[in-house]
Coordinates of C-alpha atoms in Angstrom, one line a residue:
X464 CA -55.3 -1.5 -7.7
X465 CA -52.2 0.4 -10.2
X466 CA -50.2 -2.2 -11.4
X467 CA -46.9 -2.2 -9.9
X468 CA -44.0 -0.6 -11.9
X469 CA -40.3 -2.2 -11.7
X470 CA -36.9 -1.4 -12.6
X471 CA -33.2 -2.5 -12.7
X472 CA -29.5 -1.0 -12.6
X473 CA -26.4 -1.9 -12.0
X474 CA -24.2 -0.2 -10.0
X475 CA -20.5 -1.0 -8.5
X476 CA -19.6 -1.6 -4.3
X477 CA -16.1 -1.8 -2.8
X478 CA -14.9 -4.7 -0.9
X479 CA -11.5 -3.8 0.2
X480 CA -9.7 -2.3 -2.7
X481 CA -11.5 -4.9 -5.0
X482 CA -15.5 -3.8 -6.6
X483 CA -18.3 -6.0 -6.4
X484 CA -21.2 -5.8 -8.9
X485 CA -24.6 -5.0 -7.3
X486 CA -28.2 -4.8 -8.6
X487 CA -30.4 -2.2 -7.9
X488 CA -34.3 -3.5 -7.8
X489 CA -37.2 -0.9 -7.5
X490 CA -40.6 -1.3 -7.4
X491 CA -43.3 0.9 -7.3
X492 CA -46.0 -0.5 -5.2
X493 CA -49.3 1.1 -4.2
X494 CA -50.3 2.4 -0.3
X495 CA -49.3 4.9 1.7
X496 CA -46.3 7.3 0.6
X497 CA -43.1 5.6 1.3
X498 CA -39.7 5.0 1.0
X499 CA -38.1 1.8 1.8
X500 CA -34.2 0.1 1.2
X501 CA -33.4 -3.3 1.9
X502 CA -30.6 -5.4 1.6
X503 CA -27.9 -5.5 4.6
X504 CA -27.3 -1.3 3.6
X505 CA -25.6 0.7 6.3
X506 CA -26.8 3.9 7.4
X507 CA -25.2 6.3 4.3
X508 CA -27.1 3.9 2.0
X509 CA -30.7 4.0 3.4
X510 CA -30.1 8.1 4.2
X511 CA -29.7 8.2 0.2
X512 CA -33.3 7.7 0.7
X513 CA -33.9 11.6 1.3
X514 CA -31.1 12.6 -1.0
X515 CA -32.9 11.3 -3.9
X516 CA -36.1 12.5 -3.0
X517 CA -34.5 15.7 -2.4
X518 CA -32.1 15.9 -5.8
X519 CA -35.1 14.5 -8.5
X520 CA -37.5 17.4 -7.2
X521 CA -34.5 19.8 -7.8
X522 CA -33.7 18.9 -11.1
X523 CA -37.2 19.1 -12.6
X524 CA -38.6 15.8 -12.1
X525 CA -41.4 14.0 -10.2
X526 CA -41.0 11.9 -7.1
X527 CA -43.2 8.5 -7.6
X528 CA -46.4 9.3 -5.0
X529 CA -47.1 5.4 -3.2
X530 CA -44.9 3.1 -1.9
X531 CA -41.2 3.4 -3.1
X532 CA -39.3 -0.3 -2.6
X533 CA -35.8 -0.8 -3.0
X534 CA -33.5 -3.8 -2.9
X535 CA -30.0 -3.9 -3.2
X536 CA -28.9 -7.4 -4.6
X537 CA -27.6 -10.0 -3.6
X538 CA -29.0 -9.3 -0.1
X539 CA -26.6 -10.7 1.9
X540 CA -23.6 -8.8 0.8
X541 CA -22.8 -5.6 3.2
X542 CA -23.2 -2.2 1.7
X543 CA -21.8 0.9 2.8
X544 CA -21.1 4.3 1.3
X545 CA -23.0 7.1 -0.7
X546 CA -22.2 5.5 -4.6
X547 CA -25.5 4.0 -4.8
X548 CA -27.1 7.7 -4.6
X549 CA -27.2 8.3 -8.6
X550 CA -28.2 4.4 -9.4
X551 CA -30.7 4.7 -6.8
X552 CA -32.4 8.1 -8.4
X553 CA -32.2 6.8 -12.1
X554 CA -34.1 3.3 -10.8
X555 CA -36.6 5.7 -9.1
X556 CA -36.8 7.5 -12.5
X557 CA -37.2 4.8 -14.8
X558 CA -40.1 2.7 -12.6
X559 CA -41.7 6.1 -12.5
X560 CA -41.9 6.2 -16.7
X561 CA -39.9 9.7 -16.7
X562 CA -36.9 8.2 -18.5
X563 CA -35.8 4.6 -20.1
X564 CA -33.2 3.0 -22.2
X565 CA -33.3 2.5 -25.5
X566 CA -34.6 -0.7 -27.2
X567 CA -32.2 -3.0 -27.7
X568 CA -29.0 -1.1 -26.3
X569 CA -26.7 -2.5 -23.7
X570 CA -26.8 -2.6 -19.7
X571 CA -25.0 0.2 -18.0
X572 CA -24.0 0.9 -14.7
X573 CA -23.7 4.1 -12.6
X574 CA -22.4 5.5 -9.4
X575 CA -21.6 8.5 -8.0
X576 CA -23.3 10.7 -4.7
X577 CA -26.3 13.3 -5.1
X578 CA -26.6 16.8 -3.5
X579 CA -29.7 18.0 -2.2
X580 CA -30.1 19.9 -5.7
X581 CA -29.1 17.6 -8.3
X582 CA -25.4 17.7 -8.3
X583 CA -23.4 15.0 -8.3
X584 CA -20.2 14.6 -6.1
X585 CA -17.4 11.8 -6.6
X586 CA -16.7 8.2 -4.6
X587 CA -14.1 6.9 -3.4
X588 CA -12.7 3.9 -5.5
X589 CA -14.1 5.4 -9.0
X590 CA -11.3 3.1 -11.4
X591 CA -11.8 -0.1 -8.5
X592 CA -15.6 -0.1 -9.8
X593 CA -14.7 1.1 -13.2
X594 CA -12.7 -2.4 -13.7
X595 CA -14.8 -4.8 -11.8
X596 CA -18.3 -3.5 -14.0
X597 CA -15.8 -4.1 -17.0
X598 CA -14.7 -7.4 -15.7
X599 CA -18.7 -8.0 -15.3
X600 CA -19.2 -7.2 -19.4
X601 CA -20.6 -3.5 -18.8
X602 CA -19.5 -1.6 -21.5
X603 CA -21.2 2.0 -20.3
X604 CA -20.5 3.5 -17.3
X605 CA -21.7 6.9 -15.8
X606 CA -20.2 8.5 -12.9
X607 CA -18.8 11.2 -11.3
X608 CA -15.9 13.8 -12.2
X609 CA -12.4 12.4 -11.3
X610 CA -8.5 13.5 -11.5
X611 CA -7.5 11.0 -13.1
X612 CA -7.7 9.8 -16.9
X613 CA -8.8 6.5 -16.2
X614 CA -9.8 5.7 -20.1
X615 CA -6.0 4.7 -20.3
X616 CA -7.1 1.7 -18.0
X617 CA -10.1 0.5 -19.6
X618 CA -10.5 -1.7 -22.9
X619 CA -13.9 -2.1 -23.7
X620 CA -15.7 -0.1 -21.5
X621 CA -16.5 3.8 -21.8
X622 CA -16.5 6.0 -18.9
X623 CA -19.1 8.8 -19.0
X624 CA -18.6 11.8 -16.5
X625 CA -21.5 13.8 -15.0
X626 CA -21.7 16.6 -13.0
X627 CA -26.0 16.7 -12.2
X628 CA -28.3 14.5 -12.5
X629 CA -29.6 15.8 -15.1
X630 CA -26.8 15.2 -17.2
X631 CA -26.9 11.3 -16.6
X632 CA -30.2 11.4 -17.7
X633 CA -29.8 12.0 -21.2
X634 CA -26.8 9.7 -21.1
X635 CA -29.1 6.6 -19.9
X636 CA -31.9 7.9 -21.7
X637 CA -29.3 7.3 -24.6
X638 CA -27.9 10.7 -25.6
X639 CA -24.2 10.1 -26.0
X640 CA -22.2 12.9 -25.8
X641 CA -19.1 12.7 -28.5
X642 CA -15.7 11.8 -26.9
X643 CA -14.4 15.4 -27.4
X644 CA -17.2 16.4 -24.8
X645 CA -16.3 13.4 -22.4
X646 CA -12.4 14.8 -22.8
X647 CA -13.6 18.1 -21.8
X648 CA -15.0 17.1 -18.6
X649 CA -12.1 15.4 -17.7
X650 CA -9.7 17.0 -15.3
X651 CA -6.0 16.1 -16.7
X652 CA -3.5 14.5 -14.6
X653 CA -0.6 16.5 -15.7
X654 CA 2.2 13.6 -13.8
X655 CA 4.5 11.9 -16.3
X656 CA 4.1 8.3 -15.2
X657 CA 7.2 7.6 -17.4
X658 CA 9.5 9.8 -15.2
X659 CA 12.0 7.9 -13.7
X660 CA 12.8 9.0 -9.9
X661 CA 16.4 9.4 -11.1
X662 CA 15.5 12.5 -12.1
X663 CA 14.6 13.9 -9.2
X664 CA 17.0 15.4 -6.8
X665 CA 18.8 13.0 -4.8
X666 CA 19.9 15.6 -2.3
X667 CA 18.7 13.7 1.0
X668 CA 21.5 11.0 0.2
X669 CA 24.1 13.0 -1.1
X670 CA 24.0 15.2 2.2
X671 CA 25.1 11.3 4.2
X672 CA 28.8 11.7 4.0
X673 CA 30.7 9.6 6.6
X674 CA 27.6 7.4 7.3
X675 CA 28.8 4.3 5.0
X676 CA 27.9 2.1 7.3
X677 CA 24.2 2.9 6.6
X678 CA 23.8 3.7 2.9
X679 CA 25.6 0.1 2.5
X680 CA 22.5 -0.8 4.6
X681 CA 20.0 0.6 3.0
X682 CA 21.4 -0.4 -0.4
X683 CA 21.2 -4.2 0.9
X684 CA 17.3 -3.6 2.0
X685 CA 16.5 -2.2 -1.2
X686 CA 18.3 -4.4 -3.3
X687 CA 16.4 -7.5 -1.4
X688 CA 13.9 -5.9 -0.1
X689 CA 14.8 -7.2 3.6
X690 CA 13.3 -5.6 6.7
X691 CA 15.9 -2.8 7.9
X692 CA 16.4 -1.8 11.6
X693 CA 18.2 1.4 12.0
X694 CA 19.8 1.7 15.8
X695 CA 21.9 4.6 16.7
X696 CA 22.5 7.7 18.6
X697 CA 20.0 10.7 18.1
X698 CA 21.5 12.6 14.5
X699 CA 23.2 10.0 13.7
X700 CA 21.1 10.1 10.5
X701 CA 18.6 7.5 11.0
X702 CA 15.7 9.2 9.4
X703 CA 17.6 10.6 6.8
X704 CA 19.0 7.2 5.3
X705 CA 15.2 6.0 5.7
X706 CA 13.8 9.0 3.7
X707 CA 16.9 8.0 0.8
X708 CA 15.5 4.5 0.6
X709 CA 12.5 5.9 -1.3
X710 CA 14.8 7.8 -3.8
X711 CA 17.2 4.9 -4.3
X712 CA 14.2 2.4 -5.2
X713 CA 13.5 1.6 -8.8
X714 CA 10.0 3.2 -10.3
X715 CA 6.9 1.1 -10.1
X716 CA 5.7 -1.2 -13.0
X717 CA 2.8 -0.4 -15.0
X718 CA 1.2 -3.5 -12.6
X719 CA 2.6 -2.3 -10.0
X720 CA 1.2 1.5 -10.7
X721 CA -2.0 -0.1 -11.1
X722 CA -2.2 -1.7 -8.1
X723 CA -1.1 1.8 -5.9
X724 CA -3.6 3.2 -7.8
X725 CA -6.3 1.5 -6.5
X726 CA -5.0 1.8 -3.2
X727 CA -4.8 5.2 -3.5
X728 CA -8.4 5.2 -4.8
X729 CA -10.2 3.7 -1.9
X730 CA -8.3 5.5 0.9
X731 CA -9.2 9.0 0.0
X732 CA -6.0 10.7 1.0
X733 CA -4.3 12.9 -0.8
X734 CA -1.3 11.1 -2.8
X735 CA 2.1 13.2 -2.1
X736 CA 4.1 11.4 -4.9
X737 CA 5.7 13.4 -7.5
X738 CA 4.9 11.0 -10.5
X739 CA 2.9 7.8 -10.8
X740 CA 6.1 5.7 -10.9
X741 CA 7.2 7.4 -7.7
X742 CA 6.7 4.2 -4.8
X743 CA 4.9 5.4 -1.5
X744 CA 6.7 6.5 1.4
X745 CA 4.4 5.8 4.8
X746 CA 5.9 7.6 7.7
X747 CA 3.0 7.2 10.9
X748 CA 3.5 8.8 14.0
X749 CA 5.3 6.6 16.8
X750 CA 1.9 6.3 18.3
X751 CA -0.1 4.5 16.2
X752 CA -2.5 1.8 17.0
X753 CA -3.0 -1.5 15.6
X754 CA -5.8 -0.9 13.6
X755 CA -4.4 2.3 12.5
X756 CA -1.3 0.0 11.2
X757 CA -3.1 -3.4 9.9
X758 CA -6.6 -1.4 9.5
X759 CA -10.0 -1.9 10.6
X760 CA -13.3 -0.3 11.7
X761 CA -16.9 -0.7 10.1
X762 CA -16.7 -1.0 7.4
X763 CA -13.1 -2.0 7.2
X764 CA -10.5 0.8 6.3
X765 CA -7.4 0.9 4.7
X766 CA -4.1 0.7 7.1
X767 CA -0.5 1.9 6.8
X768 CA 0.5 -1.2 6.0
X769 CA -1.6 -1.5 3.0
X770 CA -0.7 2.3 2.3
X771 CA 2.7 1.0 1.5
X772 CA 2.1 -1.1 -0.5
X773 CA 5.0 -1.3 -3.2
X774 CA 6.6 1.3 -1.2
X775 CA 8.4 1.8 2.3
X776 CA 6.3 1.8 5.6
X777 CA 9.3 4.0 8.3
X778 CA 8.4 3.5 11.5
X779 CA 10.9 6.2 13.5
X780 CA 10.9 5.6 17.1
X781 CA 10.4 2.1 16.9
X782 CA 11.0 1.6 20.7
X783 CA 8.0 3.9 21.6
X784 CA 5.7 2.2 19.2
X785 CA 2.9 0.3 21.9
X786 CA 3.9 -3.6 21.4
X787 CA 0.5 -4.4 20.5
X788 CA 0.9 -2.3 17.5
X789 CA 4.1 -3.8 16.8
X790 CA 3.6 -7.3 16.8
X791 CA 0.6 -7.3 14.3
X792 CA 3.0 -6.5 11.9
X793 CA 4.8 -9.7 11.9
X794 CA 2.1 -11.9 9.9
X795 CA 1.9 -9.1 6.9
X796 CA 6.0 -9.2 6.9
X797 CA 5.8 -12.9 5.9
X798 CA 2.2 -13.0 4.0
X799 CA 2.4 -9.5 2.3
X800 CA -1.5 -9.5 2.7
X801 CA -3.8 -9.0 5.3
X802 CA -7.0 -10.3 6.4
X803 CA -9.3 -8.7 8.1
X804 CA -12.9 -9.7 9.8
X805 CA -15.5 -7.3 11.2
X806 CA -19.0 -8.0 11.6
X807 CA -20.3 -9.0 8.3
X808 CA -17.0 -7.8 6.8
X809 CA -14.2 -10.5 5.1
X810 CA -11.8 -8.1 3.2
X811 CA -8.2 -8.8 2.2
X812 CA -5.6 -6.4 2.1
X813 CA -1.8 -6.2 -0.3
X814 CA 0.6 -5.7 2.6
X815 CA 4.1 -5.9 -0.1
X816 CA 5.6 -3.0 2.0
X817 CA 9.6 -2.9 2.6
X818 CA 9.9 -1.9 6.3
X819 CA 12.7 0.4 7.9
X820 CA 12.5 1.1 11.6
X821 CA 14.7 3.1 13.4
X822 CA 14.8 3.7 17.3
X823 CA 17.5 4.6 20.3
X824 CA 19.4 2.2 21.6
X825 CA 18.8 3.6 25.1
X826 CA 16.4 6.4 26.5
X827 CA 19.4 8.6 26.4
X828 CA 20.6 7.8 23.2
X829 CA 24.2 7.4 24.4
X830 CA 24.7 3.6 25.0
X831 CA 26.6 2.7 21.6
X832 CA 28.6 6.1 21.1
X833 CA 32.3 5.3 22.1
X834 CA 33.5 8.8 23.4
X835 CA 29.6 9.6 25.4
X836 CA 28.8 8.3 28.6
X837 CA 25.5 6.3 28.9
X838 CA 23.4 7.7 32.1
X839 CA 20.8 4.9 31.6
X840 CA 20.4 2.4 34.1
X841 CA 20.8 -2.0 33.2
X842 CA 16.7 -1.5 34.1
X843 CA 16.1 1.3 32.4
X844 CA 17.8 0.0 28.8
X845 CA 16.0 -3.1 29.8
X846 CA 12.9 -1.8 29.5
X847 CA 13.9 0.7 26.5
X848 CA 14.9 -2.3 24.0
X849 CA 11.9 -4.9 25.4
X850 CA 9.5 -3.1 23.6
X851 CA 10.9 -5.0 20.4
X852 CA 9.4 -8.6 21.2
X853 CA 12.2 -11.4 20.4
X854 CA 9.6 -12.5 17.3
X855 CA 10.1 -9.2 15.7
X856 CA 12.9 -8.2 16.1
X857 CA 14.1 -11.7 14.8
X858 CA 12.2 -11.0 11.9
X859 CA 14.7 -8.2 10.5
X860 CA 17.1 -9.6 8.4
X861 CA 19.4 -6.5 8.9
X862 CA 20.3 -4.7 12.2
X863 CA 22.6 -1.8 11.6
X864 CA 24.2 0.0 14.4
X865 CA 25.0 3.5 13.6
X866 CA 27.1 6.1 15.3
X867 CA 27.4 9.7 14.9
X868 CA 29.9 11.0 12.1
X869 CA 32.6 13.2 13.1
X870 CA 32.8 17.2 12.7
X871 CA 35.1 17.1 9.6
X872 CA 33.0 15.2 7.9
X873 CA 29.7 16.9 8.5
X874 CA 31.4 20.4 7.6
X875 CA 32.2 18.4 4.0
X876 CA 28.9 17.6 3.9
X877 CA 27.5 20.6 2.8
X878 CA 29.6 20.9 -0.3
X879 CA 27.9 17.8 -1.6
X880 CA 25.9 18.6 -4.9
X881 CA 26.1 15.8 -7.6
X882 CA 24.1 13.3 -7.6
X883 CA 26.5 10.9 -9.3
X884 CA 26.9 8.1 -6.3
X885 CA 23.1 8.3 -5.5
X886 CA 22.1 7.5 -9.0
X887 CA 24.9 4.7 -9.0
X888 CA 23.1 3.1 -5.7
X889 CA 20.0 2.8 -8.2
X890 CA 21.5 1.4 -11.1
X891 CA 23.3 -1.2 -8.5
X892 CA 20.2 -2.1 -7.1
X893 CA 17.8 -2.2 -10.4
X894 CA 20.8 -5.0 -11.8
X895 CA 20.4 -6.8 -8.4
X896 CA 16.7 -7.0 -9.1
X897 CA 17.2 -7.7 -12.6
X898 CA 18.9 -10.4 -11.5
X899 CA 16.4 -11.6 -9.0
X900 CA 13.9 -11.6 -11.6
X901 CA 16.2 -13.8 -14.4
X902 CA 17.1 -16.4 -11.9
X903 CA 13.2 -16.6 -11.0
X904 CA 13.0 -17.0 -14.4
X905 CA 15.3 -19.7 -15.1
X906 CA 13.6 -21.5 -12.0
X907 CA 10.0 -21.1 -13.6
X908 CA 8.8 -19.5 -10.8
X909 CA 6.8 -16.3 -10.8
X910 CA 9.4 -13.1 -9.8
X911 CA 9.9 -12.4 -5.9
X912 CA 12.6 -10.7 -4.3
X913 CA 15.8 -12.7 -2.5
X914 CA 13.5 -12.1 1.2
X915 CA 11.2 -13.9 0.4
X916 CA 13.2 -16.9 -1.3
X917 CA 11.3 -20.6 -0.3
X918 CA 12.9 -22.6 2.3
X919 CA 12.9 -25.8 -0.4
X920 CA 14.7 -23.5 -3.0
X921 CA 16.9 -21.6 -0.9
X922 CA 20.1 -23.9 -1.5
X923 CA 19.4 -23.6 -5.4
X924 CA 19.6 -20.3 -5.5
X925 CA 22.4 -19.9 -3.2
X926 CA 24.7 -21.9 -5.4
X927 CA 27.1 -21.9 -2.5
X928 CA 30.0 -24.7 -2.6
X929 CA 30.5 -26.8 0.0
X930 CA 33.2 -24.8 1.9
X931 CA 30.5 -22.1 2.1
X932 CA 27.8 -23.8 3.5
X933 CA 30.2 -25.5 6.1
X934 CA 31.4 -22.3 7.1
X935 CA 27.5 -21.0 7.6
X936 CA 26.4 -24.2 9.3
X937 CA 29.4 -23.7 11.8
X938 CA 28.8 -20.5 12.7
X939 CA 25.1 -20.9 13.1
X940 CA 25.5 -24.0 15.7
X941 CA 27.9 -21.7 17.6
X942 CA 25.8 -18.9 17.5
X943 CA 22.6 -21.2 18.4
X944 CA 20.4 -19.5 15.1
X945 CA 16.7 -20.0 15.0
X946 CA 15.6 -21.2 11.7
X947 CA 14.4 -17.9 10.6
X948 CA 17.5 -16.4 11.7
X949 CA 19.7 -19.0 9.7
X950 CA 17.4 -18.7 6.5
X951 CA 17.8 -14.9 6.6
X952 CA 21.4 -14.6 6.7
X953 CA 21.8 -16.7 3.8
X954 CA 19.4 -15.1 1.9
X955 CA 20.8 -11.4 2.7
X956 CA 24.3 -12.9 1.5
X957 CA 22.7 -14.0 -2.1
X958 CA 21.4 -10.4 -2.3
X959 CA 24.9 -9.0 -0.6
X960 CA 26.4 -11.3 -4.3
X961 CA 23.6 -10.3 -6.2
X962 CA 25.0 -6.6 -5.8
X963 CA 28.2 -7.5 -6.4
X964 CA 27.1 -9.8 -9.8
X965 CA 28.3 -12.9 -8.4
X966 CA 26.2 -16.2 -9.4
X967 CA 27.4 -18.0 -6.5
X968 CA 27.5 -17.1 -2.9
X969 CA 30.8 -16.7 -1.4
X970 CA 32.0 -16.4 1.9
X971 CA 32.4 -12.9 1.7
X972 CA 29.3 -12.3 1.6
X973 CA 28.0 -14.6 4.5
X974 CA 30.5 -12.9 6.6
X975 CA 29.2 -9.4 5.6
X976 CA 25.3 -10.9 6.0
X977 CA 26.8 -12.3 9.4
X978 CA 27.2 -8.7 10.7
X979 CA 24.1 -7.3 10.7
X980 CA 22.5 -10.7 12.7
X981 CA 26.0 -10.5 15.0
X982 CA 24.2 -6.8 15.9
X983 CA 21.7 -7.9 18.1
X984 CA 23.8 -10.1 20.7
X985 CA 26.1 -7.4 20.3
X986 CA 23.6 -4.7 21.2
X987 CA 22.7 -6.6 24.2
X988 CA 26.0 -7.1 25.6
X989 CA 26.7 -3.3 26.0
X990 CA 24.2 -3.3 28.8
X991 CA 26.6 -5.1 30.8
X992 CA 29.5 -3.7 29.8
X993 CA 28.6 0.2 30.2
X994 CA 26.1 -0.2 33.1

């Protein structure tokens, strides 16, 4: 009997957005030919099987003859996906004595997908596994070609692109290429991440004239990052002061760049930002499922929620949304993560997303317009706005009720140009964030935005008098607030003063904060008063 020939590599999985360092065992045992993976691997992993068969006879090598045994370690982790393909071919490589590592140098991971001849395609998630096998101590990695410079991200570990097997060959056989030759490879990501969105065209806000009532709105969303419903007559401009949310918002961080990058990574569409500092802009279609929303499947994919992240997740047509769809979004509104569990699956999800809805407030459209006559039934605007469950729709801390602007101002529109009050907006809401941040600061607490304020700190950072919060507590016990819908008004009023660079809340501003609660029980009460 042959004595039986092992080897080892490391290679990189994906468990939501995060990697996950995984061994690659192979042994060469003998018997009759074949080919055999094990360790809870999907059906892309154990059809690499043929792929590497296929790609070491193309590229001048010898398949082993025998029994071919590989383990994925550890063994009860799921894998899925097509990464493991070049790990897989180098293990079979190495237990075969056609290549080896130097003496003495240091471990190094690879993954990356094989053609049929050799070639070697990229993964989804390339800088997720680049940072988890340099969390792990690897300080060589080989993988496939990729658009983005990802050396930028790294410390200590170096990134080596391949295009064929071949070529990662001599690289773990230990034939470095210099870093001029690595740079080559490289495709260039041309995108200034330093560009700030202000200078970018601001056209879609400057072309709102007349609609004050909803630029103050969206200004208050952004500058507190509070969920925004939009309610209003069709053209009213509903989906345009949406779309100028994502121009008024401040650039990402270099955290928070990093964190849409490896978003972006793992979800394999296409980013349509301009620049890396630009924040996402998620606009589904009005039917969308749940799964498409949160996420799900096996293995687990990425949602719209997550998508969002850092950015703003539109839903237009809110009222045609399917409720199922709707009300799984009420635990990511409050957790900014989700959790997800399928099968063997336990992923978690960033959810930070600022949501803006907009939607009819009839089937018609007409039911809030003061000169149009509403043809809808009590039933059928009934049904219309019962789409929005009460937990929801309570969980909007602003509720702005549009109407359409008149013809003199529409013709003035189009003579707008400057982008002067647009880029004012932003510098208003970067100092209201600013401040956010300085009064987290003086609180020791880690930065988060005035939505999310704690119920324990709320009065600390309101810094209201005592004529303030007596006026508040009236008007809630008249008005019969739930606690969510009390906390939320007072925490749009300290962004409403935060915009205005007040340190104290003053009644002003509760009475401002008051109307966009006062919207809903307003809304409703047209139903009997048109019908």
């Amino acid at each position: 009997m042959k004595k039986s020939q092992y080897s080892k590599t490391c290679t990189c999985a994906l468990v939501g957005i995060d990697g996950f360092l995984i061994e690659i065992e192979l042994c060469l045992l003998p018997g009759l030919p074949s080919f055999e993976v094990g360790g809870n691997c999907d059906r892309a992993v154990r059809e690499s099987r043929d792929r590497v068969r296929a790609a070491i006879n193309n590229s001048f090598y010898a398949f082993p003859k025998g029994r071919v045994l590989a383990s994925y370690c550890p063994a009860t982790f799921p894998k899925s996906g097509s990464a493991f393909d070049l790990p897989l071919a180098l293990a079979v490589l190495e237990a075969s004595g056609q290549i080896c590592r130097p003496l003495g140098a240091s471990p190094i991971a690879s993954f990356g997908e094989l053609s049929l001849d050799g070639r070697v395609h990229t993964v989804p998630g390339i800088l997720n596994r680049l940072l988890a096998l340099e969390k792990a101590g690897i300080k060589d990695v080989i993988g496939p070609p990729c658009e983005l410079d990802f050396h930028k991200f790294l410390t200590s570990c170096r990134y080596h692109i391949v295009t064929s097997l071949s070529e990662a060959v001599e690289i773990y056989s230990g034939i470095v290429p210099s870093d001029d030759s690595i740079r080559n490879r490289q495709i260039e990501f041309s995108k200034n991440t330093e560009q700030e969105s202000s200078d970018s065209s601001f056209s879609m806000l400057n072309r709102l004239t007349g609609q004050e009532a909803g630029i103050r709105a969206i200004t208050i969303a952004a500058a507190g990052w509070h969920p925004l419903l939009l309610m209003g007559a069709p053209g009213c401009g509903k989906t345009s002061l949406a779309s100028a949310v994502a121009e008024i918002l401040p650039p990402l961080t270099e955290e928070e760049i990093l964190e849409v990058l490896l978003i972006e990574q793992v979800s394999k569409i296409t980013s349509k930002r301009r620049n890396l500092a630009e924040r996402p802009f998620r606009r589904p279609h009005h039917s969308i499922t749940a799964s498409a929303l949160l996420g799900g499947g096996v293995p687990p994919k990425l949602g719209e929620c997550t998508l969002a992240h850092c950015g703003v997740l539109f839903l237009d047509e809110l009222t045609e949304v399917r409720p199922q769809a709707l009300d799984v979004l009420r635990e990511p509104m409050e957790l900014k993560r989700i959790h997800l569990a399928r099968s063997s699956w336990r992923v978690s999800y960033p959810a930070d997303f600022l949501l803006i809805a907009a939607c009819n407030p009839c089937r018609c459209g007409e039911r809030l317009e003061p000169d149009a006559s509403c043809r809808c039934s009590e039933y059928s605007v009934e049904r219309h706005l019962d789409r929005i469950s009460g937990p929801l729709y309570d969980r909007f801390d602003l509720v702005a009720q549009l109407n359409r602007v008149k013809a003199p101002t529409l013709e003035a529109s189009l003579d707008q140009s400057d982008d002067t009050r647009a880029v004012s907006i932003q510098t208003a809401i970067r100092f209201a964030w600013e401040r956010q941040k300085k009064r987290c600061k003086d609180f020791g607490e880690k930065f988060f935005f005035n939505s999310l304020i704690p119920i324990n700190q709320l009065m600390a950072f309101m810094q209201m008098n005592e004529t303030c919060l007596k006026f508040i507590s009236e008007l809630a016990e008249e008005m019969r607030f739930s606690f969510r819908a009390f906390h939320s008004v007072l925490r749009v009023a300290r962004t409403i003063a935060d915009l205005r660079g007040a340190e104290a809340v003053a009644e002003e501003d509760l009475a401002l904060a008051l109307e966009y609660r006062l919207t809903l029980p307003s809304i409703l009460s047209e139903r009997n008063n048109t019908a």
